[in-house]
XYZ file of C-alpha atoms in Angstrom:
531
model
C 103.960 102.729 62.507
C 104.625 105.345 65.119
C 103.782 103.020 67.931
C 106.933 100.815 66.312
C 109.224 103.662 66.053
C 108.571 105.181 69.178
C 109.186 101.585 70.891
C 112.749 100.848 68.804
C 113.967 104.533 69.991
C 112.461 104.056 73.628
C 114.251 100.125 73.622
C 117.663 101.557 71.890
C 117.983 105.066 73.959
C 116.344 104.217 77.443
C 113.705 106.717 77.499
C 110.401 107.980 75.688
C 110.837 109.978 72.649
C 108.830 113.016 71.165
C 107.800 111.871 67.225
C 107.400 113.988 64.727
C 106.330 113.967 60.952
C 108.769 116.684 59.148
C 106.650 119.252 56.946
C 108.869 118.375 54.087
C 108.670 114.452 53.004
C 111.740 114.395 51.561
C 113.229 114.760 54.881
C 112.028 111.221 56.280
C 108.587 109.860 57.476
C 109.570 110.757 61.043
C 111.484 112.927 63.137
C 113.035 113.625 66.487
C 114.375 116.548 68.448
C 115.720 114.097 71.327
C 119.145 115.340 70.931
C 118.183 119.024 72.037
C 116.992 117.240 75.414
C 119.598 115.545 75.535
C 122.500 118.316 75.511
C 122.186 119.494 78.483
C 122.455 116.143 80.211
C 125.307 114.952 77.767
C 127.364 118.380 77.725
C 127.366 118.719 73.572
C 125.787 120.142 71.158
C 122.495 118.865 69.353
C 124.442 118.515 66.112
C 126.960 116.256 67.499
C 124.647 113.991 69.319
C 122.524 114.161 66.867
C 124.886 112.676 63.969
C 126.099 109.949 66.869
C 122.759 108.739 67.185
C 121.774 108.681 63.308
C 125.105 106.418 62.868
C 123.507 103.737 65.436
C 121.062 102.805 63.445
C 122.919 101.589 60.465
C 121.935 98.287 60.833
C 118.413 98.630 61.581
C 116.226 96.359 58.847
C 112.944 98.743 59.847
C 114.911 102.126 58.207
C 116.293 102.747 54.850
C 117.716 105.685 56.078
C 118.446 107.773 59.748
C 119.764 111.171 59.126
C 121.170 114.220 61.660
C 119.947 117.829 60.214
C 120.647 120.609 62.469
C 120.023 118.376 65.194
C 117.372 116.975 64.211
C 117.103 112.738 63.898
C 115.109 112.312 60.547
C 113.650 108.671 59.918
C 112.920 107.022 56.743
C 111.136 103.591 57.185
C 112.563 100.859 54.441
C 110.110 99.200 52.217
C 110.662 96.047 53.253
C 109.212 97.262 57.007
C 106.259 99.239 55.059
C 105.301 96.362 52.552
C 105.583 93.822 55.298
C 102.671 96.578 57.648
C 100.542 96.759 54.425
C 100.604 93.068 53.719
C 99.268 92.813 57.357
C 96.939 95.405 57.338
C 95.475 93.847 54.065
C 95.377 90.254 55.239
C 93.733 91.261 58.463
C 91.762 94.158 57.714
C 89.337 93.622 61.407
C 92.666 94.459 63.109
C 94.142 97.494 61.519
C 94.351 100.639 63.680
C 92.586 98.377 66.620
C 94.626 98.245 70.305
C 94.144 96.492 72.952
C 93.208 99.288 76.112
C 92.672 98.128 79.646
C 89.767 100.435 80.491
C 86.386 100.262 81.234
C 85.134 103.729 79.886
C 81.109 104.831 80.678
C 79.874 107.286 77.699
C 76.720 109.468 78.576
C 75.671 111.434 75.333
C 72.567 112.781 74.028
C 70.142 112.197 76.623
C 67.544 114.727 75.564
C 64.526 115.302 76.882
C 61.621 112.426 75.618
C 59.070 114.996 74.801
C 59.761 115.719 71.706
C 62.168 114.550 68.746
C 65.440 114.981 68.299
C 66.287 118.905 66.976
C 70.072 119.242 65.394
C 71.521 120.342 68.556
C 70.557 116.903 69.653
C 72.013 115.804 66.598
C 75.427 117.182 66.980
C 76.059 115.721 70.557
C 74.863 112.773 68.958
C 77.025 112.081 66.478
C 80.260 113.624 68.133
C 79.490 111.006 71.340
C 79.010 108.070 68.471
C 81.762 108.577 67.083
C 83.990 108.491 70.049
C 82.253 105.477 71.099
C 82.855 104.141 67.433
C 86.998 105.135 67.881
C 87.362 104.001 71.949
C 85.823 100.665 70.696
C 88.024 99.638 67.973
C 91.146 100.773 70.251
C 89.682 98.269 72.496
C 88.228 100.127 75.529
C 85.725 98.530 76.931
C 83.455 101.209 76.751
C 79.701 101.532 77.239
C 77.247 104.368 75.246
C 74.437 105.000 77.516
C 71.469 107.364 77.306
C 70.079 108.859 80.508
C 66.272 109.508 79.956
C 65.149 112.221 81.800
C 61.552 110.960 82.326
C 60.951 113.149 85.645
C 60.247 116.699 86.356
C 57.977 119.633 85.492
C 58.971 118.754 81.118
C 57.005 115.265 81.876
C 53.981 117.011 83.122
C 53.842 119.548 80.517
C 53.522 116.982 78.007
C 50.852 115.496 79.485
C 49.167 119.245 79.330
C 50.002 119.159 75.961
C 48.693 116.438 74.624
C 45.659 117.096 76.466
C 45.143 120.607 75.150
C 46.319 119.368 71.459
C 44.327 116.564 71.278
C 40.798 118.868 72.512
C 41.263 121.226 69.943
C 42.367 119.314 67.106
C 40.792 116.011 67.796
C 37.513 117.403 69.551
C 37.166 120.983 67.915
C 37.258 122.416 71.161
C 38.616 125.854 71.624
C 41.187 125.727 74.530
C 43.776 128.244 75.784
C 47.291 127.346 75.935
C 49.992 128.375 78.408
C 52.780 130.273 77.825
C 54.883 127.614 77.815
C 53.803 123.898 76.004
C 54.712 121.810 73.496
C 54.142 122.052 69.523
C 54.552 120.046 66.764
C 53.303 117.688 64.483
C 54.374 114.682 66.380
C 51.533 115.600 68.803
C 48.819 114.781 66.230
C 49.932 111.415 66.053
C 50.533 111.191 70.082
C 46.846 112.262 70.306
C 44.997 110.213 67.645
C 46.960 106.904 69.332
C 46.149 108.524 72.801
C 42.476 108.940 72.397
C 42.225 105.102 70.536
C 43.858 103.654 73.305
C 42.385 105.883 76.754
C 39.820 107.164 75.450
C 38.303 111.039 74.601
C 37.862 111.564 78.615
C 41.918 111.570 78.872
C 41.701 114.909 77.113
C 39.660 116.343 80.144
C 40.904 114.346 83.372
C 43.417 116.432 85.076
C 44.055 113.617 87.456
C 45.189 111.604 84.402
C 47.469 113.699 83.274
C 50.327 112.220 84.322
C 49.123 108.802 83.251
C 49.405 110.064 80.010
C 52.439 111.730 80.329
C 54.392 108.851 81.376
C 52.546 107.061 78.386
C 53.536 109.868 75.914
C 57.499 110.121 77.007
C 57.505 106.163 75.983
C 56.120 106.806 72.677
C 58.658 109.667 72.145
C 61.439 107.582 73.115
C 60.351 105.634 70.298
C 60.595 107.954 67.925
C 63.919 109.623 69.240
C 65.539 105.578 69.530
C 63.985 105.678 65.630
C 65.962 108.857 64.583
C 69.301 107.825 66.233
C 68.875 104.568 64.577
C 68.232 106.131 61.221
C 71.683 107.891 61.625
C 73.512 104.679 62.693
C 73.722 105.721 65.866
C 72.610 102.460 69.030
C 73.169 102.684 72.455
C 74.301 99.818 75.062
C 71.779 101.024 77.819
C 69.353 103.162 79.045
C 68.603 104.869 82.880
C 65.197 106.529 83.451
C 65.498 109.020 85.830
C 62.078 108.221 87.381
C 63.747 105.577 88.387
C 66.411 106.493 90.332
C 64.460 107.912 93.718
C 63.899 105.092 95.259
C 67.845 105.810 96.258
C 67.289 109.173 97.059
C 67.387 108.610 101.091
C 70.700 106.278 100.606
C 72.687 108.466 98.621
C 71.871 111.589 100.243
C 73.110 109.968 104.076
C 76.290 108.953 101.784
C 76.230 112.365 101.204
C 77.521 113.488 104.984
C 78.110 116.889 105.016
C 77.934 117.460 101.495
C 73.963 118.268 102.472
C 72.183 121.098 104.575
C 68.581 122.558 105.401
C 67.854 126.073 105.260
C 64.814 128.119 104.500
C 62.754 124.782 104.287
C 65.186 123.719 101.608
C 67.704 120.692 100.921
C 71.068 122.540 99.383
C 74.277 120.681 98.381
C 77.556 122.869 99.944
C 79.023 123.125 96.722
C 80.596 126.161 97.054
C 83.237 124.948 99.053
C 83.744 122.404 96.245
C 84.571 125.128 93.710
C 81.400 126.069 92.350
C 80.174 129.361 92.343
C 77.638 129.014 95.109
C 75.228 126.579 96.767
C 72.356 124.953 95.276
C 69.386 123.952 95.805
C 68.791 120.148 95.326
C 64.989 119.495 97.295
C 62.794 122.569 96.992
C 60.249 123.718 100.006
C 57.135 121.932 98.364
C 59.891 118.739 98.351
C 59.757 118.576 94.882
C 63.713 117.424 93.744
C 65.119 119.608 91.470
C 67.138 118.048 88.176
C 70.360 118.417 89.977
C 69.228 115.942 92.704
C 68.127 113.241 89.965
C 71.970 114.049 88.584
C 73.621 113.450 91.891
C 71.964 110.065 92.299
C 72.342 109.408 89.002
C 76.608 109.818 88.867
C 76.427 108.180 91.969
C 74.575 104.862 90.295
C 77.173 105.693 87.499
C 80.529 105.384 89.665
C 78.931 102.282 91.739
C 79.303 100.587 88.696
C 83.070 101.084 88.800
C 83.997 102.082 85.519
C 87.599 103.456 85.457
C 86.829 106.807 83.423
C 83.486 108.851 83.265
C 83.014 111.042 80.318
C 79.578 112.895 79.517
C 78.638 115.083 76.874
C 76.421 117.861 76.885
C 75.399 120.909 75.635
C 77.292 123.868 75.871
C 74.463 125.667 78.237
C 75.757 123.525 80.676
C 78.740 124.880 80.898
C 78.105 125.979 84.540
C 76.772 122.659 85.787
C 79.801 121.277 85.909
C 81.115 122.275 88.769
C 78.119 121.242 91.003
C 78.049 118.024 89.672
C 81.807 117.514 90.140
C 81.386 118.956 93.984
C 78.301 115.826 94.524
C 80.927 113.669 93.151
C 83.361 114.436 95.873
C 81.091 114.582 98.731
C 80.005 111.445 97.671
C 83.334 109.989 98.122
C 84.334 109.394 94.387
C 87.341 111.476 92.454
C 85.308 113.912 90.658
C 88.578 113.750 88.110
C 87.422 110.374 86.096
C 84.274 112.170 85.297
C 85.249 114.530 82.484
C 82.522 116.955 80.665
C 82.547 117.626 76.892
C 80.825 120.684 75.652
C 78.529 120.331 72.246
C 77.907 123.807 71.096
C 74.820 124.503 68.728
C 74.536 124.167 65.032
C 73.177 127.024 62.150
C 71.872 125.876 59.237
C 71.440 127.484 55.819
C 69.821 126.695 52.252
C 71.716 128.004 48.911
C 73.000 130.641 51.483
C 69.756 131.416 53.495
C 68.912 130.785 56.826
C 66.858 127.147 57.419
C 63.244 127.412 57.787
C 62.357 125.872 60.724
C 59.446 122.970 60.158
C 56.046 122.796 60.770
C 56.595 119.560 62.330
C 58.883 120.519 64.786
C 56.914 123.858 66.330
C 60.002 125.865 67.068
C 62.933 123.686 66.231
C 64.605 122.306 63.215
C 64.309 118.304 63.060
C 66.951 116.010 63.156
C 65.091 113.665 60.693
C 63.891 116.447 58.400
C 67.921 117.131 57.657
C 68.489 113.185 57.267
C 65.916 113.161 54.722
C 67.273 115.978 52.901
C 70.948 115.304 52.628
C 71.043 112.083 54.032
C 72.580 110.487 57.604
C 76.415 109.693 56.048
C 76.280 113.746 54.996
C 74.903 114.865 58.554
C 77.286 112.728 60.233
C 80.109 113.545 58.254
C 79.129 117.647 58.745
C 78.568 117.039 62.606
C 81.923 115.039 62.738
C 83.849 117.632 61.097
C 84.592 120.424 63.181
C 85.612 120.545 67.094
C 82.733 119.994 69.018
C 83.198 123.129 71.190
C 83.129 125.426 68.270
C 80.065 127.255 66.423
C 78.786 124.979 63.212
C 77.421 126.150 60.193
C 76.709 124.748 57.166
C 74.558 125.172 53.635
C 72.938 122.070 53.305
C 72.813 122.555 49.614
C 76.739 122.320 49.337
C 76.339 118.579 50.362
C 73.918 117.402 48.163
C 76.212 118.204 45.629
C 77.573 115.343 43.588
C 80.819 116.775 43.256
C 84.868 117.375 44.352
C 82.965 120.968 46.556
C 81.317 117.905 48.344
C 83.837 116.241 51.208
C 82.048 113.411 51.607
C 81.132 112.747 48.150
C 85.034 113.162 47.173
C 85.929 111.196 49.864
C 83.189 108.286 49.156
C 84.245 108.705 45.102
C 88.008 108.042 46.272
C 87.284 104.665 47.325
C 84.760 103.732 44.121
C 87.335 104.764 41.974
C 89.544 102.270 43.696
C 87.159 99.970 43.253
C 86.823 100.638 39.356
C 90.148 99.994 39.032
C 90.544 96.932 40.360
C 87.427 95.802 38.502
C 89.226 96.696 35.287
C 92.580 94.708 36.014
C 92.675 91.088 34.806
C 94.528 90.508 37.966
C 92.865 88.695 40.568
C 93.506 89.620 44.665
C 95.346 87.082 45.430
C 98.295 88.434 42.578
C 97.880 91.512 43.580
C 98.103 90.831 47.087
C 101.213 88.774 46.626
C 103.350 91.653 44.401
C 105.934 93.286 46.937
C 105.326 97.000 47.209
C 109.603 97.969 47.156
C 110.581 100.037 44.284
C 107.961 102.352 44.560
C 109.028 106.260 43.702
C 108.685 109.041 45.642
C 104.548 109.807 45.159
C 103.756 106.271 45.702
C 105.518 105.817 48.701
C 104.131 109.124 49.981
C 100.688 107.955 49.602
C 101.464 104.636 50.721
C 102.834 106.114 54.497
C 99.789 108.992 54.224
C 97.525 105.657 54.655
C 99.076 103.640 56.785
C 98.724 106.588 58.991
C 95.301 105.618 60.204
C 95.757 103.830 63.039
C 97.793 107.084 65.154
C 95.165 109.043 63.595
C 92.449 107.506 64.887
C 94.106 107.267 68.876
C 95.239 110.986 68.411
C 91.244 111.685 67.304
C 90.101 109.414 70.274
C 92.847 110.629 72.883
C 92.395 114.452 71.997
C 88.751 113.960 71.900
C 88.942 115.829 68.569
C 86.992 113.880 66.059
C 87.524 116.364 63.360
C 91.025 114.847 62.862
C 89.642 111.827 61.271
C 87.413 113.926 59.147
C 90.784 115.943 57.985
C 92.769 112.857 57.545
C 90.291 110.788 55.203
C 89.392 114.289 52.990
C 93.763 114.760 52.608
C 94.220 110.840 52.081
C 91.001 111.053 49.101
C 92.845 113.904 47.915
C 96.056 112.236 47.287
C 94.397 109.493 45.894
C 92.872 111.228 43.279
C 95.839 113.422 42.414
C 97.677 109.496 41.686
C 94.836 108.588 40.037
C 95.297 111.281 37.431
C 99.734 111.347 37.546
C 100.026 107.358 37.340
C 98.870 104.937 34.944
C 97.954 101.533 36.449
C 96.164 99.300 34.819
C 98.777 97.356 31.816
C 102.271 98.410 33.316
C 104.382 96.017 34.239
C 103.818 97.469 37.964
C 99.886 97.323 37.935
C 100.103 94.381 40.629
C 101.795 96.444 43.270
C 100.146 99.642 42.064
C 96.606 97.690 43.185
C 98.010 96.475 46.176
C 98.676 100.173 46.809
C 95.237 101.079 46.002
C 93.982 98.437 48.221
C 95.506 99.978 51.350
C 94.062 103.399 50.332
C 91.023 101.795 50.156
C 91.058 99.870 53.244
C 92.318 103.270 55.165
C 89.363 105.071 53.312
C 86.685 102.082 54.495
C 87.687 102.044 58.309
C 87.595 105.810 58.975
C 84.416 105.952 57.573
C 83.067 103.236 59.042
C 84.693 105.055 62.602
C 82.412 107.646 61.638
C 79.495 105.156 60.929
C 79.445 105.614 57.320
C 79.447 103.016 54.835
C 82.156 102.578 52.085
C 80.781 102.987 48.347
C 82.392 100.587 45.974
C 79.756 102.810 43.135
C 79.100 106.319 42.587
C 76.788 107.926 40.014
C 79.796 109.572 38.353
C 81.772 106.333 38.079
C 79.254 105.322 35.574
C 79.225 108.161 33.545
């Protein structure tokens, strides 16, 4: 709808206008403060311009009404314009809120390390990057969700250790002594038991095999981490192993020119002069790379590939990286400005108000999976989806296993049943209540019939902003609304139950894409419908 507006005042006055949607409803669905910009360049007054420009539109068939208020243009759309949107939306339900964008978009999320599972920091990148994948897709970018494994590096080779060491005293009742730093968890009794049926009990005590097994083990984790995002609805398009990018270490680093220097038996990158804060250190004196060398081939494989826009999300303890990352870009002749960083920060958990106990099968960490299993992956997605990314998260976990209004995603999910219970009860069939008109319809109606038909700016201003927490807000105010009609207005057996429904229906298709941009499934039942 705003897309329409914006175009009629753009055709009719020559330039782009700001839109706005007034506080007050009763003012109009939309409003404009061109005339204030336009004083200056006109030599009057807002007020006068203002009330010249609402007596244009007089004839326009898409408003009932255009209105000058202290300058301000106020819009009312008619009903024929909104019943002939709904009837659209409704008989092509694939299409509503979708666009057609002209840009090939690369999304790097998640991308934790494979040796171990996911922990809900993972989890919150995770669901923040699907969900902008989920919203870029249906505005039709042609966007790609990609997972960088890093399978290299002194993490690989402690899992090896660990295994080893786990799998000795566990498995062979060995008493061994364990660095300071290794990995813990349940998930390494399994590694080990499949481990020692498929190498062997020697693999436990060949140091020369331990990164055999390590590159083994980091497979079998990616298993179980591809298993977890799965189990939250969350797939990617493709996956690059670090280990594998080397070969092009010698290439990129000559493409590198200038951008790379030796001192003190070191390889730095000069990216200090880039902006960063100082050098760094990219090959270390025993030529071991360090992970920012795997990163610069890496973005450098990335913009071969000659996406238009580069986005990556990580943690927020990478805050700092950016910069060096950005200055590789540049040297390696690429406009470090289509690679934009988004910043995940971490997640606190509580239980009926007390902090989380962290699992035995995680070591040190709380799972991922253990939270899906408690409260379910439409309730962790919804949680993770539902507050800027950049900000702190907590949450009680017992608040959303409630099966109540205190619950958003339960009242949201209970909205769209109770559509569905209505319709169920009607001895209408769709295709009568899809043909009733929706003109005539008083003030609370119509109000709830703009709120969702709102969707589709919603979900570009969620996408564009990179603010996923605006879909989250929209769909718990739209459930609201519905449920507040639901209780004013009688439905089923007036004589306007047909267009009533075909109300509901729109709610209900609103309700059913946003969650579904969210990867959450519509319920047409809920436990208390059938009470």
């Amino acid at each position: 709808m705003k897309q329409r507006v914006s175009a009629l005042l753009r055709e009719k006055l020559g330039r782009e206008v700001v839109l706005e949607k007034p506080r007050d409803r009763s003012f109009g669905h939309f409003a404009t403060p061109i005339a204030f910009s336009l004083a200056k360049e006109l030599k009057k007054s807002p007020m006068i311009i203002a009330d010249e420009l609402a007596s244009s539109f007089n004839d326009s068939d898409e408003f009932s009404s255009v209105e000058a208020v202290k300058g301000y243009l106020n819009f009312r759309l008619s009903e024929a314009f909104l019943t002939e949107y709904a009837s659209w939306a409704l008989d092509n339900p694939a299409l509503f809120a979708t666009q057609e964008k002209n840009q090939k978009v690369l999304l790097e999320f998640v991308s934790a390390n494979p040796t171990g599972p996911l922990h809900i920091g993972h989890a919150r990148g995770a669901v923040y990057g699907d969900t902008l994948y989920r919203l870029a897709k249906h505005l039709g970018y042609d966007i790609t969700a990609e997972y960088y494994v890093n399978d290299a590096g002194n993490q690989i080779d402690l899992l090896g250790l660990s295994i080893q060491l786990h799998g000795r005293e566990n498995l062979l009742d060995e008493t061994v002594e364990y660095p300071e730093s290794y990995y813990r968890g349940e998930y390494l009794d399994a590694l080990s038991r499949e481990a020692m049926e498929k190498f062997g009990a020697d693999i436990f005590h060949d140091e020369s095999r331990q990164r055999e097994l390590a590159m083994w083990a980091k497979d079998e984790v990616m298993k179980i981490i591809v298993k977890d995002l799965a189990d939250t609805n969350i797939h990617f398009d493709t996956f690059v192993y670090e280990s594998t990018l080397y070969d092009d270490w010698d290439r990129v680093m000559k493409k590198m020119g200038d951008g790379i220097y030796e001192k003190d038996g070191k390889v730095w990158i000069a990216s200090e002069a880039k902006g960063d804060e100082k050098d760094r250190v990219v090959v270390r004196e025993d030529g071991r790379p360090t992970y920012l060398a795997g990163d610069i081939v890496y973005h450098n494989q990335k913009f071969e590939r000659g996406y238009d826009h580069y986005i990556n999300i990580w943690g927020a303890d990478h805050h700092g990286y950016i910069a060096r990352v950005k200055a590789a870009i540049e040297y390696l002749g690429y406009d470090s400005n289509k690679l934009e960083v988004l910043l995940s920060q971490m997640v606190s958990l509580l239980k009926d108000g007390e902090p989380y106990k962290m699992s035995k099968r995680a070591g040190n960490v709380i799972l991922m999976s253990d939270i899906v299993e408690e409260i379910g992956a439409d309730a962790l997605r919804f949680i993770f989806a539902s507050k800027k990314s950049d900000t702190a998260l907590e949450f009680d976990l017992a608040e959303f296993k409630k099966q109540d209004s205190s619950n958003p995603i339960f009242y949201i999910q209970y909205a769209h049943a109770r559509i569905q219970t209505l319709l169920s009860k009607s001895e209408l069939n769709r295709d009568e209540i899809l043909a009733a008109t929706l003109k005539g319809l008083d003030a609370q109606a119509d109000s709830l019939l703009f709120d969702a038909l709102l969707l589709p700016e919603v979900v570009e201003d969620a996408f564009n902003t990179r603010q996923v927490q605006k879909l989250t807000d929209y769909l718990k105010s739209l459930a609201a609304s519905l449920h507040k009609f639901y209780y004013d207005v009688r439905m089923i057996g007036t004589e306007d139950e047909a267009k009533l429904l075909k109300l509901m229906l729109v709610v209900a298709l609103s309700i059913k894409t946003g969650l579904s941009l969210m990867g959450i499934e519509a319920k047409d039942k809920m436990v208390k419908e059938e009470e």
